[in-house]
Every structure is written in structure tokens, then in C-alpha cells.
Short mmCIF file of C-alpha atoms and ligand atoms in Angstrom, two decimals:
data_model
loop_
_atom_site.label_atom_id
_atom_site.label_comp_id
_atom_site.label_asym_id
_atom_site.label_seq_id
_atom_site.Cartn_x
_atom_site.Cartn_y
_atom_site.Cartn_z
CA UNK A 236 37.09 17.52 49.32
CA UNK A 237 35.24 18.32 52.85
CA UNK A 238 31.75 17.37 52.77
CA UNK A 239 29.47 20.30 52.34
CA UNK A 240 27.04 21.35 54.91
CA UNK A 241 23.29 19.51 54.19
CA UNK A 242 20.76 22.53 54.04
CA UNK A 243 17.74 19.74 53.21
CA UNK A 244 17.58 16.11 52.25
CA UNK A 245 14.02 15.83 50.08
CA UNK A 246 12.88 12.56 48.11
CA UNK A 247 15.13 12.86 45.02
CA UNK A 248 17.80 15.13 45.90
CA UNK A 249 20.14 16.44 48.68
CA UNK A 250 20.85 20.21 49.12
CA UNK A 251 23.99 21.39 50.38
CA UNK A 252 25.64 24.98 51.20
CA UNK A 253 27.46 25.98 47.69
CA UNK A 254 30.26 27.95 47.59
CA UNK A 255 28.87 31.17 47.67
CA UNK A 256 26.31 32.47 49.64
CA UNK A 257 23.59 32.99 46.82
CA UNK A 258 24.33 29.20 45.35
CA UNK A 259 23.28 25.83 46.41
CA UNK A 260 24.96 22.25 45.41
CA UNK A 261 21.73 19.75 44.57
CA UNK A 262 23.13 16.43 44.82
CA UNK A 263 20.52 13.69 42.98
CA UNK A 264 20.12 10.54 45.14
CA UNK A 265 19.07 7.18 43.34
CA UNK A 266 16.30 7.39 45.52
CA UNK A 267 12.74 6.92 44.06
CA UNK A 268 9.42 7.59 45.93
CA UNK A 269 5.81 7.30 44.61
CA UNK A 270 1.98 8.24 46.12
CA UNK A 271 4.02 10.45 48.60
CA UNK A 272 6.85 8.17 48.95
CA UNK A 273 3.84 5.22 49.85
CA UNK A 274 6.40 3.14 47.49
CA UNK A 275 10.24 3.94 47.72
CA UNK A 276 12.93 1.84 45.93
CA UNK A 277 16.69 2.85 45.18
CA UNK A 278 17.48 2.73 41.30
CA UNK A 279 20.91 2.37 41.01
CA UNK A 280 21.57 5.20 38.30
CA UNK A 281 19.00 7.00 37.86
CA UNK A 282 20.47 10.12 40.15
CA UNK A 283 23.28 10.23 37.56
CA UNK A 284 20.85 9.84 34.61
CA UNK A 285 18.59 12.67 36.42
CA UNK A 286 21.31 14.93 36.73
CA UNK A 287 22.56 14.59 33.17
CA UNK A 288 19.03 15.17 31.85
CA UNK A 289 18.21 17.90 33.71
CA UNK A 290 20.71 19.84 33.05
CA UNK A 291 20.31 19.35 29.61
CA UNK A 292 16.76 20.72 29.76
CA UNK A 293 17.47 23.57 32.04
CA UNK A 294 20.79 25.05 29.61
CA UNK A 295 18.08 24.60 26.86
CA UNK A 296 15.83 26.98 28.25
CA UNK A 297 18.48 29.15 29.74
CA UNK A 298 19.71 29.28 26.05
CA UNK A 299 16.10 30.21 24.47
CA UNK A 300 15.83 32.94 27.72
CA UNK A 301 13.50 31.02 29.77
CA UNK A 302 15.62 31.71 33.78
CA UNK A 303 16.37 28.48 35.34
CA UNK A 304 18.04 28.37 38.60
CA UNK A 305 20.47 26.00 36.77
CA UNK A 306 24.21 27.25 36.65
CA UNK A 307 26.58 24.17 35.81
CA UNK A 308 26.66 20.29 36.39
CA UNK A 309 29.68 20.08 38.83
CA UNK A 310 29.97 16.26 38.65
CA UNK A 311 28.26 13.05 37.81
CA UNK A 312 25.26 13.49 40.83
CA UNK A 313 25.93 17.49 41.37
CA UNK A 314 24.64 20.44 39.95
CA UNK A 315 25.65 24.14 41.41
CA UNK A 316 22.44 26.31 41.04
CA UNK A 317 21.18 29.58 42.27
CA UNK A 318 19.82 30.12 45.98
CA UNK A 319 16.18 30.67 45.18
CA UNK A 320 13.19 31.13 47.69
CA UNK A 321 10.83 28.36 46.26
CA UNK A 322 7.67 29.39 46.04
CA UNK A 323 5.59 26.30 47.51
CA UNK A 324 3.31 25.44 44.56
CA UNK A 325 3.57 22.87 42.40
CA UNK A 326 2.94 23.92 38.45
CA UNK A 327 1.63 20.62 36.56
CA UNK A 328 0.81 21.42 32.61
CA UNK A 329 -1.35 18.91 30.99
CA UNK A 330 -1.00 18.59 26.85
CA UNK A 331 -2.89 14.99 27.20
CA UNK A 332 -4.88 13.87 30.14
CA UNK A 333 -3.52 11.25 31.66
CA UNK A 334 -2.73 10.74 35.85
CA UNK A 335 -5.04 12.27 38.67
CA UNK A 336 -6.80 14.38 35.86
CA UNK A 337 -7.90 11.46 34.61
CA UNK A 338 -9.42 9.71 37.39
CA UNK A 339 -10.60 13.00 39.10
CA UNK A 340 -12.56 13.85 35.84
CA UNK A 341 -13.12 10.66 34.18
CA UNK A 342 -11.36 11.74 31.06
CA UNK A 343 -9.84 8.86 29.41
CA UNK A 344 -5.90 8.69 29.67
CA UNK A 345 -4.89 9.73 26.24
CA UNK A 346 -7.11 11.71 24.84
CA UNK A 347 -5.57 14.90 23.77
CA UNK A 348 -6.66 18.32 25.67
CA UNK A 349 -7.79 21.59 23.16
CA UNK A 350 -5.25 23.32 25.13
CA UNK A 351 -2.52 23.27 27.51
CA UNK A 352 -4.37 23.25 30.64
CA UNK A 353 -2.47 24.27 34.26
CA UNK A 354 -3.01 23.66 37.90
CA UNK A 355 -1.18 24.72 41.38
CA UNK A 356 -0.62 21.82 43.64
CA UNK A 357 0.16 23.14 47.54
CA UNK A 358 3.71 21.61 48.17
CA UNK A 359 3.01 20.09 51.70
CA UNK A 360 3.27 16.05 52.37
CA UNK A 361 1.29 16.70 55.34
CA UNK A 362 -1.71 17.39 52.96
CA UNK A 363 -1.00 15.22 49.94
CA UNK A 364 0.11 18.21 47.85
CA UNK A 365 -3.72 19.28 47.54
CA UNK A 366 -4.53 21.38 44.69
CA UNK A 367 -5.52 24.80 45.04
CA UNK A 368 -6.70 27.88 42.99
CA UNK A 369 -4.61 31.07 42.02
CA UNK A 370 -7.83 32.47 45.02
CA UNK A 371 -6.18 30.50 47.55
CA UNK A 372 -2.47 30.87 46.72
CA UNK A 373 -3.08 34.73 46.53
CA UNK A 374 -5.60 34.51 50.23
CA UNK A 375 -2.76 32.57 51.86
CA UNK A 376 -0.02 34.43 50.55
CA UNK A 377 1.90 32.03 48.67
CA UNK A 378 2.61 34.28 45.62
CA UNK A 379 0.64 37.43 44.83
CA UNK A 380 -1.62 37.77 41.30
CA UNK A 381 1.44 39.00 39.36
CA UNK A 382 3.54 35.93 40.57
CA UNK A 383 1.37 33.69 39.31
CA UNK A 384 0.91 35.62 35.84
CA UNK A 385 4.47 35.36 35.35
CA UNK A 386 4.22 31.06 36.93
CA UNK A 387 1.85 30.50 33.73
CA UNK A 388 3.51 31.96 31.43
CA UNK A 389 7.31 30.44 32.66
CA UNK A 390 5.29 26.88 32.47
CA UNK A 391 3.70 27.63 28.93
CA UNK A 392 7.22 28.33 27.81
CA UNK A 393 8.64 25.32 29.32
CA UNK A 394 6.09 23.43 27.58
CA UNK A 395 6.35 24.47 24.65
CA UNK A 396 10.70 24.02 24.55
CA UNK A 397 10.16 20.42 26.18
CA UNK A 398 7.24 19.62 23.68
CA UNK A 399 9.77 19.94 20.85
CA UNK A 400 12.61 18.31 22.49
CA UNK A 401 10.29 15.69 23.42
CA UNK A 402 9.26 15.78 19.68
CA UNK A 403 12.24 15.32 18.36
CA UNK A 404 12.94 12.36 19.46
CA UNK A 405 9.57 10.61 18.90
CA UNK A 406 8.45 11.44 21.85
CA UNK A 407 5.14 13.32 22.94
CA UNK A 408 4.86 15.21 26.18
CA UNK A 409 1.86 14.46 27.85
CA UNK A 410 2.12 16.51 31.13
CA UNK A 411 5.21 17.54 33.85
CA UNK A 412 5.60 19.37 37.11
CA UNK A 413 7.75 22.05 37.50
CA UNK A 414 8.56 24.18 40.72
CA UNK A 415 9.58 28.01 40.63
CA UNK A 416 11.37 29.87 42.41
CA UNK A 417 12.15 33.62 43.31
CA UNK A 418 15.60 35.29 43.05
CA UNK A 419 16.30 38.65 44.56
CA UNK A 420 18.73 40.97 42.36
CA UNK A 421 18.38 44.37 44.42
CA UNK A 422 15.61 45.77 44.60
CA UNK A 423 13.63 43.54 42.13
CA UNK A 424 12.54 39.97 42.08
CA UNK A 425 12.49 37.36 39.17
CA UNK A 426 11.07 34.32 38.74
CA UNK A 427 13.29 32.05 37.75
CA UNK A 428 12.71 27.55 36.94
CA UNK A 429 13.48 25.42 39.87
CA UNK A 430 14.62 22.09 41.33
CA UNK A 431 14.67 19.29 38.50
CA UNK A 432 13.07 18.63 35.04
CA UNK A 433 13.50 15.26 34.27
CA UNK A 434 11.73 12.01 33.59
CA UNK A 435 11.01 11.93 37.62
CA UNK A 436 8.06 14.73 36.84
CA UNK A 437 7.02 14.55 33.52
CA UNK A 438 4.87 11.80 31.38
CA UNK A 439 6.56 11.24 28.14
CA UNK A 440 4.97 8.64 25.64
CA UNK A 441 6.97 6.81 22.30
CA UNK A 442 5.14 8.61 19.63
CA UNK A 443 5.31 5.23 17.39
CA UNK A 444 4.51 2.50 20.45
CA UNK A 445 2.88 4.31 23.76
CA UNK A 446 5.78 2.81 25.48
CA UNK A 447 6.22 5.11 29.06
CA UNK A 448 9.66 6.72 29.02
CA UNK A 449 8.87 8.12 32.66
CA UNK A 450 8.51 7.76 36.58
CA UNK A 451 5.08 5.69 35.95
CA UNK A 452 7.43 3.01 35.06
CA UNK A 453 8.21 2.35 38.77
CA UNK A 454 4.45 3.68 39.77
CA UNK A 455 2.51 1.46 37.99
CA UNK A 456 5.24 -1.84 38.01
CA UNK A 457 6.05 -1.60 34.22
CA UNK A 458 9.37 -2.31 34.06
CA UNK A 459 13.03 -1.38 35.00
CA UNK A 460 13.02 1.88 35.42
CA UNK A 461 17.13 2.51 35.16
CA UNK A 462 16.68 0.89 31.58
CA UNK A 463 14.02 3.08 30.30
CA UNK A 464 15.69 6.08 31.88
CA UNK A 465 19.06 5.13 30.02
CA UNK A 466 16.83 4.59 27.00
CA UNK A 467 15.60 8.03 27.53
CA UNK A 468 19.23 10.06 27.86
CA UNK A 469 20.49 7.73 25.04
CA UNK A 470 17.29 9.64 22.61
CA UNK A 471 18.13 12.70 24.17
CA UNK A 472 22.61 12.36 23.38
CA UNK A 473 22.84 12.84 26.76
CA UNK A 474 24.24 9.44 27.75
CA UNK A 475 26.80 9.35 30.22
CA UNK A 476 30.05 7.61 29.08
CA UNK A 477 31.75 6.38 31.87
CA UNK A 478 30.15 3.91 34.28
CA UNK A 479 27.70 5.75 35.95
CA UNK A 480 28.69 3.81 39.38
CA UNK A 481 25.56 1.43 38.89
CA UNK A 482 27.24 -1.83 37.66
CA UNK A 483 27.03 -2.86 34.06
CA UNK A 484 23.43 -3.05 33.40
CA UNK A 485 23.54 0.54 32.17
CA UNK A 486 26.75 0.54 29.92
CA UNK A 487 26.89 -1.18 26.78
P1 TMP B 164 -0.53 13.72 38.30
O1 TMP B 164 -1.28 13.29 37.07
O2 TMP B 164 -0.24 12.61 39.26
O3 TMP B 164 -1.20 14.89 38.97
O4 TMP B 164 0.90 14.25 37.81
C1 TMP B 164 1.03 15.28 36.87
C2 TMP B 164 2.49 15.45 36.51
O5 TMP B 164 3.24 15.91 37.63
C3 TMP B 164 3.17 14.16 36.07
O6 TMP B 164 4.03 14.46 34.97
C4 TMP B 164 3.98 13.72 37.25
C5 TMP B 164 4.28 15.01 37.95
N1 TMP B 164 4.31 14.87 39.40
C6 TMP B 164 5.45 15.18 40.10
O7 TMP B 164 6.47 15.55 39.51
N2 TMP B 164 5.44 15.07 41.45
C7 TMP B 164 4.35 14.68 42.15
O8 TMP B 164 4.39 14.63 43.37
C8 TMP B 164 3.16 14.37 41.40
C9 TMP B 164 1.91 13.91 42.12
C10 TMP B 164 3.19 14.48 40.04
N1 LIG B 165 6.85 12.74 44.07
C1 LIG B 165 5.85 12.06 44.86
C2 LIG B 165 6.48 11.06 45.80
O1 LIG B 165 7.62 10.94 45.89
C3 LIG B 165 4.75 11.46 44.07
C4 LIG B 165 4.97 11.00 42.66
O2 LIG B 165 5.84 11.50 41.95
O3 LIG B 165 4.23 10.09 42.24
O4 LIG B 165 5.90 10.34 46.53
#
């Protein structure tokens, strides 16, 4: 097949042209970047394992009429999904502090929040991803009130599908990322889910143990990260079967 033009290479993923003019092929790299890519490895697998699990997540929510960009997994590291213009905020929802919440408030990681709580992190590098308020992202034109109405209330849904996913599998959702994005069908605009959702951007805890099923694996040193995202598709049936291309570590 003839390689596909590159629109953008980020951290995790490529982008490429897809094969119409309102859909985009997001290739997942094994690529893995911390602290604004501070730390970088390459974990052989974990594109593959990405893929799988994000897709899974985004036909879920598709399915329950939350709009994802998502359209269909093409192969083992592509996904075809809809053009979207992102919008360049960041959505984090927090069920448990844990992460910069944390140490910017001094809450204890773990203790449970009284309810979901959101911020908007400004996607630039440049800056760190700062985070802002819904008064700057509507003074600087990022997305006007009513965007960011309908951004909390997309994330509050995604929480609350990936909270009982999460749950049932023994597994409690402590916070995630998500980005979102806006699709034009004539005359109107929807918002519709974004990018990725998987183990990359959220914090998932074993409900039994406190064992970290997520990226702070490979943030904080705690352990192979391929295994514990293979453990993580394996709770979720979403195990690839063939070799996944990353030698046999990951196959049984
Ligand atoms: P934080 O506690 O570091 O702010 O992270 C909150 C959540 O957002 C956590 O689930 C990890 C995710 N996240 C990303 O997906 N990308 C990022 O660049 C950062 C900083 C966090
Ligand atoms: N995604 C960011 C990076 O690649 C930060 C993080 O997820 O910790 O550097």
C-alpha cells in the first residue's frame, strides 16, 4: 500500500491524510514521553495495546451516544477517525486526587474528591500545558461559553462510562485527560471526543491491591510498562491474539 501523506507526528501517535477528505488515519507509535517528553523511552507494544484499547473505549461511548471522532480500527497500530478541528484544551476529570492536584494543593494522593472535579489545561509544550480558566479560554478565544458547557458535560459522561468499565474489572478510575474536538456538518457544529483514551492519559488503580495499571508506571519507574498494559487489555478482553510485533514477552 503507498504510504499515506504525514499531516503531524505528536508524542504518541502519527497522523496521516485518510482516504477521504473529512477522515484522518492515527497511527499509535510505541513511543512514550513523560514531564513533556523530559523522559522518552520506546515500549515495544504498547502502540498496538493503545490502539486496541482505545478503540474499545471510544465504540463504547459511541454505542451509549457519547460522539467520538472514532470510526474503525483499520489495523493493528491504525485507526480511521473523523477530521476534527481540536480545540486546544486539555479536559482532565479528577474522581480521586492524585498527580499535580496533589502536589499543587497538598491533598493527599488517594483521598477520594466529593465530586468529580474538572480543569482546562492550554495544549502548548512551549508553556508546559498551563492550566487556565473557562475566563481565559473564552478571552483568548479558544472555545466560546457554550463550547465549554457542552466540554463538561462530554467529560462528565466519559467519566461516568469509563468509571464503570473501569469498575468492572476491579478497577477504580482516579482521573484521565481527554481532548475534544469540533466537527462541522453544514451549518452546525458538534462536539465530538478526540485523539486517544487509553492507559497513556488516565490513572487507573486495582481496586483490591493499589497496583497502577497506567502511564505512571513508566513516570514514576514502577515497573514494565508493556506488562501492565497487556495486563490491562487482558481485564478489559481486549487482548490482541496474534503477536503484536513486540517479541514474546507479551504473548503467552
Ligand atoms: P496530572 O495529575 O499530571 O495533571 O494528570 C491528570 C491526568 O491527565 C492523568 O490521568 C494523566 C493525564 N495527562 C495526560 O494525559 N497528558 C498530560 O500531558 C498530563 C500532564 C496528564
Ligand atoms: N504527555 C506528556 C508528555 O509526553 C506528559 C505526561 O503524560 O506525563 O510529556
Amino acid at each position: 500500500m503507498p504510504r499515506r501523506r504525514m499531516i503531524y507526528e505528536g508524542k504518541a501517535k502519527i497522523l496521516y491524510e485518510g482516504p477521504d477528505p473529512d477522515t484522518i488515519v492515527q497511527f499509535f507509535k510505541d513511543d512514550a514521553t513523560a514531564f513533556n517528553a523530559a523522559k522518552k523511552a520506546v515500549i515495544e507494544g504498547k502502540g498496538v495495546l493503545n490502539n486496541r484499547m482505545s478503540e474499545h473505549f471510544m465504540t463504547g461511548l459511541n454505542l451509549i451516544g457519547v460522539p467520538t471522532h472514532f470510526i474503525k480500527r483499520l489495523n493493528m497500530r491504525e485507526q480511521l477517525v473523523r477530521k476534527v478541528d481540536v480545540i486546544p484544551l486539555e479536559v482532565v476529570v479528577r474522581n480521586v486526587a492524585a498527580g499535580s492536584m496533589s502536589k499543587r494543593l497538598g491533598i493527599e494522593e488517594g483521598t477520594p474528591l466529593p465530586r468529580p472535579i474538572i480543569e482546562f489545561y492550554y495544549k502548548d509544550d512551549s508553556l508546559n500545558d498551563p492550566m487556565v480558566t473557562e475566563e481565559h479560554a473564552i478571552a483568548f478565544g479558544w472555545a466560546s461559553q457554550q463550547d465549554l458547557d457542552e466540554m463538561i458535560s462530554l467529560a462528565l459522561r466519559v467519566n461516568d462510562f469509563m468509571s464503570g468499565v473501569m469498575y468492572g474489572i476491579g478497577i477504580k478510575l482516579v482521573d484521565f485527560k481527554i481532548e475534544i474536538g469540533r466537527v462541522f456538518e453544514g451549518e452546525f457544529q458538534r462536539l465530538v471526543v478526540a485523539d486517544e483514551i487509553s492507559p497513556d492519559s488516565c490513572r487507573l488503580w486495582d481496586i483490591e491491591t493499589g497496583k497502577k495499571l497506567d502511564k505512571d508506571v513508566f513516570r514514576q519507574d514502577l515497573g514494565d510498562l508493556a506488562d501492565v498494559y497487556a495486563e490491562l487489555a487482558t481485564r478489559l478482553g481486549v487482548m490482541p491474539k496474534k503477536s503484536i510485533a513486540a517479541g514474546p514477552k507479551l504473548v503467552d
